[in-house]
CSV table of C-alpha atoms in Angstrom, one decimal:
chain,number,residue,atom,x,y,z
D,1,UNK,CA,-7.5,21.1,23.7
D,2,UNK,CA,-11.2,19.8,23.5
D,3,UNK,CA,-10.8,19.7,19.4
D,4,UNK,CA,-7.5,17.8,20.0
D,5,UNK,CA,-9.2,15.3,22.6
D,6,UNK,CA,-12.0,14.7,20.2
D,7,UNK,CA,-9.8,14.2,17.3
D,8,UNK,CA,-8.0,11.6,19.4
D,9,UNK,CA,-10.9,9.9,20.8
D,10,UNK,CA,-12.7,9.8,17.4
D,11,UNK,CA,-9.2,8.7,15.5
D,12,UNK,CA,-10.0,5.5,13.4
D,13,UNK,CA,-8.1,2.2,13.3
D,14,UNK,CA,-5.3,2.4,10.6
D,15,UNK,CA,-5.5,0.0,7.8
D,16,UNK,CA,-3.2,-3.0,7.1
D,17,UNK,CA,-3.6,-4.9,10.7
D,18,UNK,CA,-3.4,-8.4,9.7
D,19,UNK,CA,-5.2,-11.5,10.9
D,20,UNK,CA,-3.3,-13.8,13.6
D,21,UNK,CA,-0.7,-15.5,11.7
D,22,UNK,CA,1.7,-18.5,12.3
D,23,UNK,CA,4.4,-16.1,13.8
D,24,UNK,CA,1.7,-15.0,16.6
D,25,UNK,CA,1.1,-18.7,17.3
D,26,UNK,CA,5.1,-19.1,17.5
D,27,UNK,CA,5.4,-16.1,19.9
D,28,UNK,CA,2.6,-17.5,22.2
D,29,UNK,CA,4.6,-20.9,22.5
D,30,UNK,CA,8.0,-18.9,23.1
D,31,UNK,CA,6.5,-17.0,25.7
D,32,UNK,CA,4.8,-19.9,27.5
D,33,UNK,CA,8.3,-21.9,27.2
D,34,UNK,CA,10.0,-19.2,28.8
D,35,UNK,CA,7.4,-18.9,31.5
D,36,UNK,CA,7.9,-22.8,32.5
D,37,UNK,CA,11.9,-22.4,32.1
D,38,UNK,CA,11.6,-19.4,34.6
D,39,UNK,CA,9.3,-21.4,36.8
D,40,UNK,CA,11.7,-24.3,37.1
D,41,UNK,CA,14.9,-22.3,37.1
D,42,UNK,CA,13.8,-19.9,39.9
D,43,UNK,CA,13.1,-21.6,42.7
D,44,UNK,CA,13.3,-18.3,45.1
D,45,UNK,CA,10.3,-16.9,42.9
D,46,UNK,CA,7.6,-15.4,45.0
D,47,UNK,CA,4.6,-17.3,44.9
D,48,UNK,CA,5.9,-19.2,42.2
D,49,UNK,CA,3.0,-21.7,41.4
D,50,UNK,CA,0.4,-18.5,41.1
D,51,UNK,CA,3.2,-16.4,39.1
D,52,UNK,CA,3.6,-19.4,36.4
D,53,UNK,CA,-0.2,-20.0,36.0
D,54,UNK,CA,-1.2,-16.4,35.7
D,55,UNK,CA,1.5,-15.7,33.3
D,56,UNK,CA,0.9,-19.1,31.3
D,57,UNK,CA,-2.8,-17.9,31.5
D,58,UNK,CA,-2.0,-14.5,29.8
D,59,UNK,CA,0.2,-15.6,26.9
D,60,UNK,CA,-2.7,-16.5,24.8
D,61,UNK,CA,-3.3,-12.9,24.5
D,62,UNK,CA,-0.3,-12.2,22.5
D,63,UNK,CA,-2.1,-14.1,19.6
D,64,UNK,CA,-4.9,-11.8,19.5
D,65,UNK,CA,-3.2,-8.7,20.1
D,66,UNK,CA,-3.8,-6.8,16.8
D,67,UNK,CA,-7.4,-7.9,16.3
D,68,UNK,CA,-8.5,-6.8,19.7
D,69,UNK,CA,-5.9,-4.7,20.8
D,70,UNK,CA,-8.3,-3.2,23.7
D,71,UNK,CA,-9.8,-6.2,24.9
D,72,UNK,CA,-6.2,-7.9,25.3
D,73,UNK,CA,-5.0,-5.1,27.5
D,74,UNK,CA,-7.8,-4.7,29.6
D,75,UNK,CA,-7.7,-8.5,30.3
D,76,UNK,CA,-4.2,-8.7,31.0
D,77,UNK,CA,-3.9,-5.5,33.3
D,78,UNK,CA,-7.3,-6.6,35.1
D,79,UNK,CA,-5.8,-10.1,35.8
D,80,UNK,CA,-2.6,-8.5,36.7
D,81,UNK,CA,-4.4,-6.4,39.2
D,82,UNK,CA,-7.0,-8.7,40.9
D,83,UNK,CA,-4.9,-11.8,41.3
D,84,UNK,CA,-2.6,-10.5,43.3
D,85,UNK,CA,-4.8,-8.8,45.6
D,86,UNK,CA,-7.2,-11.7,45.7
D,87,UNK,CA,-4.3,-13.9,46.8
D,88,UNK,CA,-2.9,-11.5,49.4
D,89,UNK,CA,0.4,-11.6,47.8
D,90,UNK,CA,3.0,-9.9,46.0
D,91,UNK,CA,2.7,-9.1,42.2
D,92,UNK,CA,4.2,-11.5,40.0
D,93,UNK,CA,7.9,-10.9,39.4
D,94,UNK,CA,8.4,-12.8,36.4
D,95,UNK,CA,10.7,-11.8,33.6
D,96,UNK,CA,8.4,-13.4,31.2
D,97,UNK,CA,5.4,-10.8,31.7
D,98,UNK,CA,7.7,-8.5,30.1
D,99,UNK,CA,6.1,-9.7,27.0
D,100,UNK,CA,2.7,-8.1,27.9
D,101,UNK,CA,4.4,-4.7,26.6
D,102,UNK,CA,3.7,-6.1,23.2
D,103,UNK,CA,0.0,-5.8,24.2
D,104,UNK,CA,0.6,-1.9,24.9
D,105,UNK,CA,2.5,-1.5,21.5
D,106,UNK,CA,-0.2,-3.4,19.6
D,107,UNK,CA,-2.7,-0.9,21.3
D,108,UNK,CA,-0.9,2.1,20.2
D,109,UNK,CA,-0.1,0.8,16.9
D,110,UNK,CA,-3.3,-1.0,15.7
D,111,UNK,CA,-6.3,0.5,17.9
D,112,UNK,CA,-8.6,3.3,17.3
D,113,UNK,CA,-8.2,6.5,19.4
D,114,UNK,CA,-11.4,5.4,21.7
D,115,UNK,CA,-9.6,1.9,22.3
D,116,UNK,CA,-6.2,3.5,22.8
D,117,UNK,CA,-7.5,5.7,25.5
D,118,UNK,CA,-9.8,2.9,27.2
D,119,UNK,CA,-6.7,0.3,27.3
D,120,UNK,CA,-4.4,2.8,29.0
D,121,UNK,CA,-7.0,3.6,31.3
D,122,UNK,CA,-6.6,0.0,32.5
D,123,UNK,CA,-2.8,0.3,32.7
D,124,UNK,CA,-3.0,3.4,34.9
D,125,UNK,CA,-5.4,2.1,37.0
D,126,UNK,CA,-3.3,-1.3,37.5
D,127,UNK,CA,-0.2,1.1,38.1
D,128,UNK,CA,-2.1,3.6,40.6
D,129,UNK,CA,-3.9,0.7,42.7
D,130,UNK,CA,-0.9,-1.4,43.0
D,131,UNK,CA,1.1,1.6,44.5
D,132,UNK,CA,-1.7,2.0,47.1
D,133,UNK,CA,-2.2,-1.8,47.7
D,134,UNK,CA,1.1,-3.0,47.7
D,135,UNK,CA,1.7,-5.0,50.8
D,136,UNK,CA,5.4,-5.0,50.6
D,137,UNK,CA,5.4,-1.2,50.7
D,138,UNK,CA,5.1,1.3,47.9
D,139,UNK,CA,7.3,0.6,45.1
D,140,UNK,CA,10.4,3.1,45.2
D,141,UNK,CA,10.1,6.3,42.9
D,142,UNK,CA,13.0,5.2,40.7
D,143,UNK,CA,11.4,1.8,39.8
D,144,UNK,CA,8.2,3.6,39.3
D,145,UNK,CA,9.9,6.4,37.2
D,146,UNK,CA,11.8,3.9,35.2
D,147,UNK,CA,8.5,1.9,34.4
D,148,UNK,CA,7.0,5.1,33.0
D,149,UNK,CA,10.0,5.6,31.1
D,150,UNK,CA,9.9,2.3,29.4
D,151,UNK,CA,6.2,2.6,28.7
D,152,UNK,CA,6.9,6.2,27.1
D,153,UNK,CA,9.4,4.9,25.0
D,154,UNK,CA,7.4,2.3,24.0
D,155,UNK,CA,4.3,4.3,23.0
D,156,UNK,CA,6.3,6.7,21.3
D,157,UNK,CA,7.8,3.9,18.8
D,158,UNK,CA,4.5,2.7,18.3
D,159,UNK,CA,3.2,5.8,17.4
D,160,UNK,CA,6.1,6.6,15.3
D,161,UNK,CA,5.6,3.5,13.3
D,162,UNK,CA,2.0,4.0,13.1
D,163,UNK,CA,2.6,7.5,11.7
D,164,UNK,CA,5.4,6.5,9.1
D,165,UNK,CA,2.9,3.7,7.9
D,166,UNK,CA,0.1,6.1,7.8
D,167,UNK,CA,2.4,8.7,5.7
D,168,UNK,CA,3.3,5.7,3.3
D,169,UNK,CA,-0.3,4.6,2.9
D,170,UNK,CA,-1.3,8.1,1.8
D,171,UNK,CA,1.5,8.6,-0.5
D,172,UNK,CA,0.6,5.3,-2.3
D,173,UNK,CA,-2.9,6.6,-2.6
D,174,UNK,CA,-1.8,9.7,-4.1
D,175,UNK,CA,0.3,7.9,-6.8
D,176,UNK,CA,-2.4,5.9,-7.6
D,177,UNK,CA,-4.7,9.0,-7.8
D,178,UNK,CA,-2.2,10.6,-10.1
D,179,UNK,CA,-2.0,7.6,-12.4
D,180,UNK,CA,-5.6,7.5,-12.6
D,181,UNK,CA,-5.8,11.4,-13.4
D,182,UNK,CA,-3.0,10.9,-16.4
D,183,UNK,CA,-5.1,7.9,-17.4
D,184,UNK,CA,-8.1,9.7,-18.0
D,185,UNK,CA,-6.1,12.6,-19.6
D,186,UNK,CA,-5.0,10.2,-22.1
D,187,UNK,CA,-8.6,9.0,-22.7
D,188,UNK,CA,-10.1,12.4,-22.7
D,189,UNK,CA,-7.7,13.4,-25.7
D,190,UNK,CA,-8.6,10.3,-27.6
D,191,UNK,CA,-12.5,10.7,-27.0
D,192,UNK,CA,-12.5,14.3,-27.9
D,193,UNK,CA,-10.4,13.5,-31.2
D,194,UNK,CA,-13.4,11.0,-32.3
D,195,UNK,CA,-16.1,13.1,-31.3
D,196,UNK,CA,-14.5,16.0,-33.3
D,197,UNK,CA,-14.4,13.7,-36.1
D,198,UNK,CA,-18.0,12.8,-36.0
D,199,UNK,CA,-19.0,16.2,-35.7
D,200,UNK,CA,-17.0,17.3,-38.7
D,201,UNK,CA,-17.9,14.2,-40.9
D,202,UNK,CA,-21.8,15.0,-39.8
D,203,UNK,CA,-21.3,18.8,-41.0
D,204,UNK,CA,-19.7,17.7,-44.0
D,205,UNK,CA,-22.6,15.2,-45.1
D,206,UNK,CA,-25.4,17.7,-44.3
D,207,UNK,CA,-23.7,20.3,-46.3
D,208,UNK,CA,-23.1,18.4,-49.1
D,209,UNK,CA,-26.8,16.8,-49.2
D,210,UNK,CA,-28.1,20.4,-48.8
D,211,UNK,CA,-26.1,21.6,-52.0
D,212,UNK,CA,-26.6,18.5,-54.4
D,213,UNK,CA,-29.7,17.5,-52.8
D,214,UNK,CA,-28.1,13.7,-52.8
D,215,UNK,CA,-28.6,11.8,-49.7
D,216,UNK,CA,-25.7,9.6,-50.4
D,217,UNK,CA,-23.1,11.7,-48.6
D,218,UNK,CA,-25.1,12.0,-45.5
D,219,UNK,CA,-25.7,8.0,-45.6
D,220,UNK,CA,-21.8,7.7,-45.9
D,221,UNK,CA,-21.4,10.4,-43.3
D,222,UNK,CA,-23.7,8.4,-40.5
D,223,UNK,CA,-21.7,5.0,-41.3
D,224,UNK,CA,-18.4,6.9,-40.3
D,225,UNK,CA,-20.3,8.2,-37.1
D,226,UNK,CA,-21.3,5.0,-36.1
D,227,UNK,CA,-17.8,3.6,-36.3
D,228,UNK,CA,-16.5,6.7,-34.3
D,229,UNK,CA,-19.2,6.3,-31.9
D,230,UNK,CA,-18.3,2.6,-31.0
D,231,UNK,CA,-14.6,3.4,-30.6
D,232,UNK,CA,-15.8,6.4,-28.3
D,233,UNK,CA,-18.0,4.1,-26.4
D,234,UNK,CA,-15.1,1.3,-25.8
D,235,UNK,CA,-12.9,4.0,-24.7
D,236,UNK,CA,-15.3,5.3,-22.3
D,237,UNK,CA,-15.7,2.1,-20.7
D,238,UNK,CA,-12.4,2.5,-19.4
D,239,UNK,CA,-12.8,6.0,-17.9
D,240,UNK,CA,-15.6,4.4,-15.6
D,241,UNK,CA,-14.8,5.3,-11.8
D,242,UNK,CA,-11.6,7.2,-12.8
D,243,UNK,CA,-10.6,10.7,-11.2
D,244,UNK,CA,-9.6,13.7,-13.1
D,245,UNK,CA,-8.8,17.1,-11.5
D,246,UNK,CA,-9.9,20.5,-13.0
D,247,UNK,CA,-6.7,21.3,-15.2
D,248,UNK,CA,-6.5,22.3,-18.9
D,249,UNK,CA,-6.4,19.6,-21.0
D,250,UNK,CA,-3.1,18.9,-23.2
D,251,UNK,CA,-3.1,20.0,-27.0
D,252,UNK,CA,-1.0,17.5,-28.0
D,253,UNK,CA,-2.4,13.9,-28.9
D,254,UNK,CA,-1.7,11.0,-26.6
D,255,UNK,CA,1.5,9.0,-27.3
D,256,UNK,CA,1.0,5.4,-28.7
D,257,UNK,CA,2.9,2.4,-29.3
D,258,UNK,CA,4.7,3.7,-32.3
D,259,UNK,CA,6.0,6.8,-30.2
D,260,UNK,CA,8.0,4.2,-28.4
D,261,UNK,CA,10.6,4.5,-31.1
D,262,UNK,CA,11.3,7.9,-29.8
D,263,UNK,CA,13.0,6.6,-26.8
D,264,UNK,CA,15.6,5.0,-28.8
D,265,UNK,CA,18.9,6.5,-29.2
D,266,UNK,CA,21.7,8.3,-26.9
D,267,UNK,CA,20.7,10.3,-24.1
D,268,UNK,CA,21.5,10.9,-20.7
D,269,UNK,CA,22.9,7.7,-19.4
D,270,UNK,CA,22.7,4.5,-21.2
D,271,UNK,CA,21.9,4.2,-24.9
D,272,UNK,CA,18.1,2.7,-25.4
D,273,UNK,CA,17.2,0.2,-28.3
D,274,UNK,CA,13.5,-0.2,-29.2
D,275,UNK,CA,12.2,-3.5,-30.8
D,276,UNK,CA,8.7,-3.9,-32.1
D,277,UNK,CA,7.7,-7.2,-32.8
D,278,UNK,CA,4.5,-8.7,-34.0
D,279,UNK,CA,1.1,-6.9,-34.7
D,280,UNK,CA,0.6,-3.8,-32.7
D,281,UNK,CA,-1.9,-2.0,-35.2
D,282,UNK,CA,-5.4,-1.3,-34.3
D,283,UNK,CA,-4.4,-1.1,-30.5
D,284,UNK,CA,-7.1,1.0,-28.7
D,285,UNK,CA,-5.4,4.5,-28.0
D,286,UNK,CA,-5.8,4.0,-24.2
D,287,UNK,CA,-3.9,0.8,-24.4
D,288,UNK,CA,-1.4,2.1,-26.6
D,289,UNK,CA,-0.6,5.3,-24.5
D,290,UNK,CA,-0.4,2.9,-21.6
D,291,UNK,CA,2.3,0.9,-23.1
D,292,UNK,CA,4.1,4.0,-24.1
D,293,UNK,CA,4.0,5.6,-20.7
D,294,UNK,CA,5.1,2.0,-19.2
D,295,UNK,CA,8.2,2.0,-21.3
D,296,UNK,CA,8.9,5.7,-20.8
D,297,UNK,CA,8.7,5.4,-17.0
D,298,UNK,CA,10.7,2.1,-17.2
D,299,UNK,CA,13.5,3.8,-19.2
D,300,UNK,CA,13.6,6.8,-17.2
D,301,UNK,CA,14.1,4.3,-13.9
D,302,UNK,CA,16.8,2.6,-15.6
D,303,UNK,CA,18.9,5.5,-16.7
D,304,UNK,CA,18.5,6.9,-13.1
D,305,UNK,CA,19.5,3.6,-11.0
D,306,UNK,CA,21.2,1.3,-13.3
D,307,UNK,CA,24.7,1.2,-12.5
D,308,UNK,CA,27.6,0.7,-14.8
D,309,UNK,CA,24.5,0.1,-17.3
D,310,UNK,CA,25.8,0.8,-21.2
D,311,UNK,CA,22.4,-0.3,-22.9
D,312,UNK,CA,18.9,-0.3,-22.3
D,313,UNK,CA,16.6,-2.7,-24.5
D,314,UNK,CA,12.8,-1.9,-25.1
D,315,UNK,CA,10.8,-5.0,-26.5
D,316,UNK,CA,7.4,-4.8,-27.4
D,317,UNK,CA,5.6,-7.8,-28.6
D,318,UNK,CA,2.0,-8.0,-29.9
D,319,UNK,CA,-0.4,-10.8,-30.6
D,320,UNK,CA,-4.1,-11.2,-31.0
D,321,UNK,CA,-4.9,-11.1,-27.5
D,322,UNK,CA,-2.0,-9.0,-25.6
D,323,UNK,CA,0.8,-6.9,-25.7
D,324,UNK,CA,3.9,-7.5,-24.0
D,325,UNK,CA,6.4,-4.9,-22.8
D,326,UNK,CA,10.0,-5.8,-21.7
D,327,UNK,CA,12.7,-3.2,-20.7
D,328,UNK,CA,15.8,-4.8,-19.7
D,329,UNK,CA,19.2,-3.1,-18.7
D,330,UNK,CA,22.7,-4.5,-18.5
D,331,UNK,CA,23.8,-2.8,-15.0
D,332,UNK,CA,25.9,-4.3,-12.4
D,333,UNK,CA,24.4,-7.4,-10.9
D,334,UNK,CA,21.7,-6.7,-7.9
D,335,UNK,CA,23.7,-7.9,-5.0
D,336,UNK,CA,21.7,-5.4,-2.5
D,337,UNK,CA,18.2,-5.4,-4.5
D,338,UNK,CA,17.8,-2.0,-6.4
D,339,UNK,CA,15.2,0.5,-4.5
D,340,UNK,CA,11.9,-1.1,-5.9
D,341,UNK,CA,10.3,2.6,-5.5
D,342,UNK,CA,12.1,5.8,-6.6
D,343,UNK,CA,11.4,9.0,-5.1
D,344,UNK,CA,8.0,9.4,-7.1
D,345,UNK,CA,7.1,6.1,-6.7
D,346,UNK,CA,7.4,5.3,-10.3
D,347,UNK,CA,7.0,1.5,-10.2
D,348,UNK,CA,3.7,1.6,-8.1
D,349,UNK,CA,2.1,4.2,-10.6
D,350,UNK,CA,3.1,1.7,-13.5
D,351,UNK,CA,1.4,-1.1,-11.6
D,352,UNK,CA,-1.9,0.9,-11.0
D,353,UNK,CA,-1.9,2.0,-14.8
D,354,UNK,CA,-1.5,-1.9,-16.0
D,355,UNK,CA,-4.3,-2.8,-13.2
D,356,UNK,CA,-6.8,-0.1,-14.4
D,357,UNK,CA,-6.4,-1.8,-18.0
D,358,UNK,CA,-6.8,-5.0,-16.7
D,359,UNK,CA,-3.0,-6.1,-17.0
D,360,UNK,CA,-0.1,-6.5,-14.9
D,361,UNK,CA,3.4,-5.0,-14.3
D,362,UNK,CA,6.4,-6.3,-12.2
D,363,UNK,CA,9.8,-5.4,-11.7
D,364,UNK,CA,12.7,-7.1,-10.3
D,365,UNK,CA,16.5,-8.2,-11.0
D,366,UNK,CA,17.8,-10.1,-14.2
D,367,UNK,CA,19.0,-13.4,-14.1
D,368,UNK,CA,22.4,-12.3,-14.7
D,369,UNK,CA,22.6,-8.6,-14.8
D,370,UNK,CA,20.6,-5.5,-14.4
D,371,UNK,CA,16.9,-5.0,-13.9
D,372,UNK,CA,13.9,-6.2,-15.7
D,373,UNK,CA,10.5,-4.6,-16.1
D,374,UNK,CA,7.7,-6.6,-17.6
D,375,UNK,CA,4.2,-5.6,-18.5
D,376,UNK,CA,1.2,-7.5,-19.8
D,377,UNK,CA,-2.0,-5.7,-21.1
D,378,UNK,CA,-4.9,-7.0,-22.7
D,379,UNK,CA,-5.1,-6.0,-26.5
D,380,UNK,CA,-8.7,-5.0,-26.1
D,381,UNK,CA,-8.1,-3.1,-22.6
D,382,UNK,CA,-10.3,-3.1,-19.6
D,383,UNK,CA,-14.2,-3.3,-20.0
D,384,UNK,CA,-16.7,-2.1,-17.2
């Protein structure tokens, strides 16, 4: 129990809370308008002036509820406790005060564990103290239990949304790490190839020099080693800050742009047509492997999700600065947007891979039919 309480107390704020927005300002305006209308249309409202003024004074707290969840709850429930007691009257009986429930929701959705505990303490103190002080007599148990039920339901919804958002963020991070791992594996294979070539060339040059006494083979070997080392350094720059688990490296060479042609032809689902236009030679292996992986994932998604599609077209265009990839299908028009994320979060991984190389990747419905995936990668790759 102690460990559970300590974990709740030390829980950090969840990520993703945005700063106050125009929607929040509109919410404050709407709450203030409802308060004024209620004050005008309810002449039988007890302590009407005090109730309206108190409620109006609290509505700006809605604007800051995500940025300062604990402070807004503390201020609101302190005011709702102290003002009626100081005035010697009844608690404000305004329907507009229901907007204050949003403060409790924000506290449990966006607050840290410490902030949630402190904020809920203010709520509990207000409820208990008013039960003791209420000059009109203690609130009926039915009303008290009803209020507790509303607060419990609100808290459950807030915690459920918070948990679901946290799970989604962790899944996104997992996908990104897996994509970084795959890219690191591809680059590892490329670097290992170049280093092996350097070692073999050096050994051959030294062996020829030892047998013939001619230093020319050794000099030629040094030139080849220099070129290979430059390629290795270029690829190593892309590996900076990437993660990789301790798994056995794959023995097959990493695929490149030329291997995209292997995606063509019939298969499960629509047939695939591949076109490669422009200069795609001399592309760094890391970039070529990324283009292949993006095309492969896009084709897989199209075959899985494109309803009524008969053809998938893969187009790769090369120019002196960039490689452009476009994958389109002729599936049914997208009336309801096709799920942007497959169960494996494929498109998120594609965007992450492109981003790691300094490029972009996007997906969306076509102008007339089907789905379009486009990617733009710098020809030289990303430099650290």
